[in-house]
Amino acid sequence: MNYLNEMRNKFSENITKGKILDFDDLINSPLDEDEIEFIPYLKDWYDTIINSSFLPKIENGMEEIFIHNSNNFVIKSKNTKQIFDSVINQYDLNIFFELLTLRRGIDWNFQEPFASFKYKFQGFNTRVTLIHHSMTSTGSSKMFIRILNKDIIPIQNYSHNLLLKDIINKKKNILIAGATGSGKTTFVNSLLNLTKTDEHIIIIEDTEELIEPNNKTTKLLTDPKVPKKTMNNYLSYSMRMSPDRIILGEIRSKEAETSLLAMNTGHNGFITTIHANSAHDAINRLALLFKIYSNKELSYSLILKLIASNINYVIYLEDKKIKEIIEVYGSNEENLFFESISDSNSL
C-alpha cells in the first residue's frame, strides 16, 4: 500500500510541475517482488484518473453533473436530481482537477481560483466550471459539468417559430435573456441554424459552446490571460471584418457599450445573451451595464434610447422554453415602448 501511495504522490507532484507521466514513467524500475504485486492496482488507479472513469455514465437527457466533493456527486436531468455514488476519494479527485487544468493549459490556483472551459467527456461536449478550494467554506474544490447538446434543436420545437424565422430572415437585432441553465446557448444555436449559408458570421465567446452554422464563420475565443483577447476587443476587431452578423456569447461588462455602438453603425442581425429575470428586466440590466462600464457621461434616458433604437426583440427563456417575447419600438425619457407577443400573433 505504501508503494501505491508513493506512486500517487509522484504522479501528483509531476502534475504540479506541468508534466503528465505515462504509466511506464510512473512505475519505479526495477521493481521488487512486493511492488510487482501492486502493479495491477496501480494501473486501475492510473486509468481511473487519466480516463475519468469515476464519473457517472453520461446519457441523453442529462443536463449537469455537480461534484461538491468526493462523497457528493449530483446528476441533474430535466426536473430531477439524483445522488451518484462515486468511487474516488478526495485526494484523487484533487489530482484529477489539476490534471484537467494542465491538459487545457489553464492557470487554476489561489490567484486564479475560477476556471471555465470546454471539455469532452465520454464523447459528449461539456462546459466545465472549476472552483478552487481556497474559495469555499468547506475547503473542497468543486466541479460543475454542463452537458452541451450534441444536436441542434429544430426551431419547430420552440413556440413562435414562424416569427423567429422572420426575425432571422430580416436580420433583426435580438437580445436573449434568462437565468443560468435556462437554455440560452441552445436557443442561439437553433437561431444560427436558420441563417443563410453564404453569411459571414462572427461568433465571440468566452467558452466554446456555439456551433458554427457554415464554413464562412469566424469564431473568436477570449483569453483572460491576454489583455487584447477580450470580448470588447474582439467586438472592435469584428467591425473591420465585414460581418453579416455578430454573435456575442454573453454581455457582462464593457461589451454592453461596444455592442450597442456596433448595432448603431449599421451592423444588423446581432444576437447576444444576458442574465435577467424577464424580457423587460433584460433591457434594464443592459442599460445598467452600459452606465457602469462606459466612460461616457450619458443619462439613463439617453442610454435607454440607444438600446431601444437598436434592439428589435428581446426573447426571455425559462426552463428551455420561450416564456416571453417583446418587440421594442422606442422610448421616451425613462419609459420603454414595447409590445408583448403572444402565440396568437406570432405570424
Short mmCIF file of C-alpha atoms in Angstrom, two decimals:
data_model
loop_
_atom_site.label_atom_id
_atom_site.label_comp_id
_atom_site.label_asym_id
_atom_site.label_seq_id
_atom_site.Cartn_x
_atom_site.Cartn_y
_atom_site.Cartn_z
CA MET A 1 0.00 0.00 0.00
CA ASN A 2 2.90 2.36 0.71
CA TYR A 3 4.05 1.80 -2.86
CA LEU A 4 0.63 2.79 -4.25
CA ASN A 5 0.61 5.98 -2.16
CA GLU A 6 4.14 6.74 -3.23
CA MET A 7 3.19 6.48 -6.91
CA ARG A 8 0.06 8.60 -6.42
CA ASN A 9 2.19 11.29 -4.81
CA LYS A 10 4.73 11.03 -7.60
CA PHE A 11 2.03 11.46 -10.23
CA SER A 12 0.56 14.44 -8.36
CA GLU A 13 3.92 16.14 -7.84
CA ASN A 14 4.73 15.90 -11.54
CA ILE A 15 1.38 17.47 -12.44
CA THR A 16 2.21 20.47 -10.25
CA LYS A 17 5.44 20.73 -12.27
CA GLY A 18 3.48 20.71 -15.52
CA LYS A 19 4.11 17.09 -16.56
CA ILE A 20 1.67 14.20 -17.04
CA LEU A 21 3.50 10.92 -16.54
CA ASP A 22 2.84 7.92 -18.76
CA PHE A 23 2.21 4.76 -16.79
CA ASP A 24 5.63 3.33 -17.68
CA ASP A 25 7.27 6.53 -16.47
CA LEU A 26 5.26 6.42 -13.27
CA ILE A 27 6.33 3.00 -12.00
CA ASN A 28 9.71 2.58 -10.40
CA SER A 29 12.10 0.33 -12.26
CA PRO A 30 13.38 -2.18 -11.40
CA LEU A 31 10.60 -3.38 -9.10
CA ASP A 32 10.95 -5.71 -6.16
CA GLU A 33 8.51 -8.58 -5.60
CA ASP A 34 6.31 -6.64 -3.16
CA GLU A 35 5.93 -3.80 -5.63
CA ILE A 36 5.14 -6.05 -8.59
CA GLU A 37 2.01 -7.41 -6.93
CA PHE A 38 0.61 -3.89 -6.64
CA ILE A 39 1.05 -3.02 -10.34
CA PRO A 40 -2.49 -4.13 -11.37
CA TYR A 41 -3.98 -1.93 -8.62
CA LEU A 42 -1.78 0.96 -9.63
CA LYS A 43 -2.84 0.53 -13.28
CA ASP A 44 -6.51 0.57 -12.27
CA TRP A 45 -5.93 3.76 -10.30
CA TYR A 46 -3.99 5.37 -13.15
CA ASP A 47 -6.68 4.53 -15.72
CA THR A 48 -9.41 5.88 -13.42
CA ILE A 49 -7.67 9.24 -13.16
CA ILE A 50 -6.50 9.51 -16.77
CA ASN A 51 -9.79 8.38 -18.31
CA SER A 52 -12.11 9.98 -15.71
CA SER A 53 -13.89 6.63 -15.41
CA PHE A 54 -15.13 7.52 -11.91
CA LEU A 55 -17.68 9.89 -13.45
CA PRO A 56 -21.26 8.71 -13.98
CA LYS A 57 -22.14 7.46 -17.45
CA ILE A 58 -23.42 10.42 -19.44
CA GLU A 59 -26.72 9.69 -21.18
CA ASN A 60 -29.09 11.67 -23.36
CA GLY A 61 -31.29 13.84 -21.19
CA MET A 62 -28.62 14.50 -18.57
CA GLU A 63 -28.00 18.21 -18.17
CA GLU A 64 -25.39 18.67 -15.46
CA ILE A 65 -23.14 16.85 -13.02
CA PHE A 66 -22.32 18.62 -9.76
CA ILE A 67 -19.26 17.45 -7.83
CA HIS A 68 -19.23 19.11 -4.41
CA ASN A 69 -16.66 16.67 -3.01
CA SER A 70 -15.74 13.01 -3.40
CA ASN A 71 -18.81 11.93 -1.42
CA ASN A 72 -21.29 14.29 -3.01
CA PHE A 73 -21.98 13.83 -6.72
CA VAL A 74 -25.34 15.02 -8.08
CA ILE A 75 -26.75 14.28 -11.54
CA LYS A 76 -29.29 16.76 -12.86
CA SER A 77 -31.70 15.78 -15.61
CA LYS A 78 -34.86 17.56 -16.66
CA ASN A 79 -36.87 18.23 -13.48
CA THR A 80 -34.92 15.61 -11.49
CA LYS A 81 -31.77 15.35 -9.39
CA GLN A 82 -30.21 12.14 -8.15
CA ILE A 83 -27.24 11.25 -5.98
CA PHE A 84 -24.39 9.31 -7.58
CA ASP A 85 -22.15 7.04 -5.50
CA SER A 86 -18.61 7.89 -6.51
CA VAL A 87 -15.65 5.53 -6.32
CA ILE A 88 -12.96 8.15 -5.81
CA ASN A 89 -11.50 9.75 -2.70
CA GLN A 90 -10.87 13.45 -2.20
CA TYR A 91 -7.11 13.22 -2.71
CA ASP A 92 -7.53 11.55 -6.10
CA LEU A 93 -10.33 13.92 -7.06
CA ASN A 94 -7.99 16.86 -6.43
CA ILE A 95 -5.37 15.20 -8.62
CA PHE A 96 -7.96 14.86 -11.37
CA PHE A 97 -8.89 18.56 -11.15
CA GLU A 98 -5.23 19.53 -11.52
CA LEU A 99 -4.88 17.10 -14.43
CA LEU A 100 -7.81 18.71 -16.27
CA THR A 101 -6.45 22.23 -15.97
CA LEU A 102 -3.00 21.11 -17.04
CA ARG A 103 -4.45 19.41 -20.12
CA ARG A 104 -6.27 22.61 -21.03
CA GLY A 105 -3.29 24.85 -20.24
CA ILE A 106 -5.31 26.82 -17.69
CA ASP A 107 -3.98 28.51 -14.56
CA TRP A 108 -6.06 27.39 -11.59
CA ASN A 109 -4.74 28.17 -8.13
CA PHE A 110 -5.05 30.60 -5.22
CA GLN A 111 -4.50 33.57 -7.54
CA GLU A 112 -6.77 32.18 -10.29
CA PRO A 113 -9.43 30.27 -8.32
CA PHE A 114 -12.11 30.11 -11.03
CA ALA A 115 -11.85 28.26 -14.35
CA SER A 116 -14.38 27.56 -17.09
CA PHE A 117 -13.61 25.67 -20.28
CA LYS A 118 -14.92 23.24 -22.87
CA TYR A 119 -14.01 19.56 -22.44
CA LYS A 120 -15.14 16.28 -23.95
CA PHE A 121 -16.22 13.50 -21.59
CA GLN A 122 -17.39 10.14 -22.96
CA GLY A 123 -17.86 11.66 -26.41
CA PHE A 124 -20.07 14.49 -25.11
CA ASN A 125 -19.05 18.12 -25.34
CA THR A 126 -19.32 19.76 -21.95
CA ARG A 127 -18.60 23.05 -20.27
CA VAL A 128 -16.57 22.54 -17.11
CA THR A 129 -16.52 25.04 -14.26
CA LEU A 130 -13.95 24.58 -11.50
CA ILE A 131 -13.99 26.32 -8.13
CA HIS A 132 -10.70 26.24 -6.19
CA HIS A 133 -10.81 25.04 -2.59
CA SER A 134 -9.44 28.40 -1.44
CA MET A 135 -12.82 29.95 -2.36
CA THR A 136 -15.07 27.52 -0.47
CA SER A 137 -16.05 27.40 3.17
CA THR A 138 -15.62 23.61 3.26
CA GLY A 139 -12.10 23.64 1.84
CA SER A 140 -13.12 21.34 -1.02
CA SER A 141 -12.63 22.19 -4.68
CA LYS A 142 -15.76 21.76 -6.78
CA MET A 143 -16.53 20.90 -10.38
CA PHE A 144 -19.70 21.56 -12.35
CA ILE A 145 -20.11 19.82 -15.71
CA ARG A 146 -22.77 21.09 -18.08
CA ILE A 147 -23.52 18.65 -20.90
CA LEU A 148 -23.91 20.50 -24.18
CA ASN A 149 -26.44 19.34 -26.74
CA LYS A 150 -24.88 17.23 -29.47
CA ASP A 151 -27.62 18.13 -31.90
CA ILE A 152 -29.19 21.44 -32.78
CA ILE A 153 -32.80 21.64 -31.61
CA PRO A 154 -35.07 22.36 -34.60
CA ILE A 155 -36.70 25.76 -34.41
CA GLN A 156 -40.06 23.99 -34.77
CA ASN A 157 -39.60 22.75 -31.20
CA TYR A 158 -39.99 26.31 -29.95
CA SER A 159 -43.15 28.39 -29.82
CA HIS A 160 -43.32 31.41 -32.14
CA ASN A 161 -41.16 29.53 -34.66
CA LEU A 162 -42.60 31.35 -37.68
CA LEU A 163 -41.86 34.69 -36.05
CA LEU A 164 -38.33 33.53 -35.21
CA LYS A 165 -37.68 32.59 -38.84
CA ASP A 166 -38.92 36.01 -39.93
CA ILE A 167 -36.73 37.79 -37.36
CA ILE A 168 -33.63 35.96 -38.58
CA ASN A 169 -34.50 36.43 -42.24
CA LYS A 170 -34.93 40.20 -41.73
CA LYS A 171 -31.69 40.39 -39.70
CA LYS A 172 -33.25 41.93 -36.63
CA ASN A 173 -31.10 42.51 -33.54
CA ILE A 174 -32.00 40.10 -30.75
CA LEU A 175 -31.30 40.14 -27.01
CA ILE A 176 -31.85 36.71 -25.43
CA ALA A 177 -32.41 36.70 -21.68
CA GLY A 178 -32.75 34.09 -18.98
CA ALA A 179 -31.20 32.62 -15.88
CA THR A 180 -28.26 30.21 -15.82
CA GLY A 181 -29.35 26.91 -17.35
CA SER A 182 -32.45 28.38 -19.00
CA GLY A 183 -31.34 27.24 -22.46
CA LYS A 184 -29.95 30.48 -23.92
CA THR A 185 -26.95 28.90 -25.67
CA THR A 186 -29.01 26.03 -27.07
CA PHE A 187 -31.54 28.52 -28.39
CA VAL A 188 -28.85 30.64 -30.07
CA ASN A 189 -27.60 27.52 -31.88
CA SER A 190 -31.14 26.93 -33.14
CA LEU A 191 -31.33 30.51 -34.42
CA LEU A 192 -27.94 30.24 -36.11
CA ASN A 193 -29.19 27.18 -37.95
CA LEU A 194 -31.71 29.48 -39.68
CA THR A 195 -29.08 31.79 -41.16
CA LYS A 196 -28.08 31.71 -44.82
CA THR A 197 -25.10 29.58 -45.78
CA ASP A 198 -23.31 32.45 -47.52
CA GLU A 199 -23.30 34.77 -44.49
CA HIS A 200 -20.03 35.72 -42.84
CA ILE A 201 -20.88 35.22 -39.18
CA ILE A 202 -18.53 36.25 -36.39
CA ILE A 203 -19.00 34.40 -33.09
CA ILE A 204 -17.37 35.80 -29.96
CA GLU A 205 -17.31 33.56 -26.87
CA ASP A 206 -15.57 33.00 -23.54
CA THR A 207 -16.07 29.23 -23.72
CA GLU A 208 -16.59 27.40 -27.00
CA GLU A 209 -20.26 26.39 -26.99
CA LEU A 210 -21.89 27.79 -30.11
CA ILE A 211 -21.92 25.64 -33.24
CA GLU A 212 -20.58 27.24 -36.42
CA PRO A 213 -23.51 27.35 -38.88
CA ASN A 214 -21.37 27.43 -42.05
CA ASN A 215 -17.77 27.30 -43.26
CA LYS A 216 -17.65 31.10 -43.57
CA THR A 217 -17.96 31.56 -39.83
CA THR A 218 -15.18 33.27 -37.87
CA LYS A 219 -15.06 32.17 -34.22
CA LEU A 220 -13.08 34.23 -31.72
CA LEU A 221 -12.39 32.88 -28.22
CA THR A 222 -11.38 35.19 -25.41
CA ASP A 223 -8.35 34.54 -23.23
CA PRO A 224 -8.33 36.09 -19.73
CA LYS A 225 -4.52 35.92 -19.68
CA VAL A 226 -4.18 38.10 -22.80
CA PRO A 227 -5.36 41.74 -22.43
CA LYS A 228 -6.09 42.13 -26.14
CA LYS A 229 -8.25 38.99 -26.33
CA THR A 230 -11.38 40.23 -24.59
CA MET A 231 -14.94 40.36 -25.86
CA ASN A 232 -14.68 44.11 -26.02
CA ASN A 233 -11.53 44.00 -28.15
CA TYR A 234 -13.00 41.32 -30.41
CA LEU A 235 -16.10 43.42 -30.99
CA SER A 236 -13.90 46.28 -32.16
CA TYR A 237 -11.91 43.96 -34.44
CA SER A 238 -15.02 42.32 -35.87
CA MET A 239 -16.44 45.58 -37.17
CA ARG A 240 -13.45 45.75 -39.54
CA MET A 241 -14.10 42.25 -40.89
CA SER A 242 -17.30 42.97 -42.86
CA PRO A 243 -19.55 40.62 -40.87
CA ASP A 244 -23.07 39.80 -41.96
CA ARG A 245 -23.87 39.01 -38.34
CA ILE A 246 -22.12 39.30 -35.00
CA ILE A 247 -22.98 36.75 -32.30
CA LEU A 248 -21.80 37.68 -28.81
CA GLY A 249 -21.86 34.88 -26.26
CA GLU A 250 -22.92 36.98 -23.29
CA ILE A 251 -22.96 40.64 -22.28
CA ARG A 252 -21.45 41.12 -18.83
CA SER A 253 -19.44 44.34 -18.75
CA LYS A 254 -17.77 46.79 -21.18
CA GLU A 255 -19.11 44.97 -24.22
CA ALA A 256 -22.56 46.42 -23.40
CA GLU A 257 -21.47 49.77 -24.80
CA THR A 258 -19.39 48.40 -27.68
CA SER A 259 -22.12 46.06 -28.90
CA LEU A 260 -24.76 48.81 -28.90
CA LEU A 261 -22.43 51.14 -30.79
CA ALA A 262 -21.78 48.36 -33.30
CA MET A 263 -25.52 47.96 -33.90
CA ASN A 264 -25.86 51.73 -34.14
CA THR A 265 -23.37 51.82 -37.04
CA GLY A 266 -25.49 49.51 -39.17
CA HIS A 267 -24.41 46.03 -38.06
CA ASN A 268 -27.71 44.19 -38.21
CA GLY A 269 -28.51 40.61 -37.28
CA PHE A 270 -26.76 40.99 -33.94
CA ILE A 271 -27.56 38.22 -31.43
CA THR A 272 -26.40 38.21 -27.83
CA THR A 273 -27.46 36.92 -24.41
CA ILE A 274 -27.76 38.40 -20.95
CA HIS A 275 -28.71 37.15 -17.49
CA ALA A 276 -32.07 38.59 -16.47
CA ASN A 277 -35.38 37.66 -14.85
CA SER A 278 -37.69 38.87 -17.61
CA ALA A 279 -37.60 40.45 -21.04
CA HIS A 280 -38.13 43.94 -19.62
CA ASP A 281 -35.53 43.32 -16.91
CA ALA A 282 -33.04 42.43 -19.66
CA ILE A 283 -33.34 45.97 -21.06
CA ASN A 284 -32.80 47.48 -17.62
CA ARG A 285 -29.79 45.26 -16.98
CA LEU A 286 -28.24 46.16 -20.35
CA ALA A 287 -28.72 49.85 -19.57
CA LEU A 288 -27.18 49.39 -16.12
CA LEU A 289 -24.13 47.61 -17.56
CA PHE A 290 -23.72 50.41 -20.11
CA LYS A 291 -23.92 53.01 -17.32
CA ILE A 292 -21.44 51.21 -15.06
CA TYR A 293 -18.78 50.36 -17.63
CA SER A 294 -19.00 53.25 -20.08
CA ASN A 295 -16.70 56.25 -19.77
CA LYS A 296 -19.39 58.37 -21.42
CA GLU A 297 -21.49 60.54 -19.13
CA LEU A 298 -24.88 59.62 -20.58
CA SER A 299 -28.16 59.81 -18.72
CA TYR A 300 -30.29 56.70 -18.28
CA SER A 301 -32.86 58.10 -20.72
CA LEU A 302 -30.21 58.51 -23.45
CA ILE A 303 -28.86 55.01 -22.83
CA LEU A 304 -32.40 53.61 -22.98
CA LYS A 305 -32.97 55.48 -26.24
CA LEU A 306 -29.80 53.94 -27.70
CA ILE A 307 -30.94 50.47 -26.64
CA ALA A 308 -34.49 50.95 -27.93
CA SER A 309 -33.15 52.22 -31.26
CA ASN A 310 -31.01 49.14 -31.81
CA ILE A 311 -32.52 46.14 -30.02
CA ASN A 312 -35.53 44.95 -32.02
CA TYR A 313 -36.61 41.93 -29.99
CA VAL A 314 -35.99 40.60 -26.51
CA ILE A 315 -36.65 36.88 -26.02
CA TYR A 316 -36.87 35.54 -22.47
CA LEU A 317 -36.30 31.83 -21.82
CA GLU A 318 -37.24 29.77 -18.83
CA ASP A 319 -36.73 26.02 -18.41
CA LYS A 320 -35.56 25.66 -22.06
CA LYS A 321 -38.78 27.26 -23.35
CA ILE A 322 -39.68 30.69 -24.69
CA LYS A 323 -41.54 32.39 -21.87
CA GLU A 324 -41.84 35.87 -23.35
CA ILE A 325 -41.03 37.86 -26.48
CA ILE A 326 -41.24 41.63 -26.67
CA GLU A 327 -40.82 43.79 -29.75
CA VAL A 328 -39.15 47.08 -28.87
CA TYR A 329 -40.45 50.23 -30.62
CA GLY A 330 -38.63 53.05 -28.86
CA SER A 331 -38.50 55.07 -25.66
CA ASN A 332 -39.39 58.42 -24.16
CA GLU A 333 -37.37 59.64 -21.21
CA GLU A 334 -37.20 56.56 -18.97
CA ASN A 335 -40.19 54.78 -20.48
CA LEU A 336 -39.71 51.89 -22.88
CA PHE A 337 -42.27 51.34 -25.62
CA PHE A 338 -42.75 47.69 -26.48
CA GLU A 339 -45.33 45.06 -27.29
CA SER A 340 -45.54 41.62 -25.76
CA ILE A 341 -46.07 38.97 -28.42
CA SER A 342 -48.39 36.08 -27.74
CA ASP A 343 -48.81 32.83 -29.69
CA SER A 344 -51.85 34.21 -31.44
CA ASN A 345 -49.88 36.86 -33.29
CA SER A 346 -46.63 35.03 -33.84
CA LEU A 347 -47.23 35.04 -37.62
#
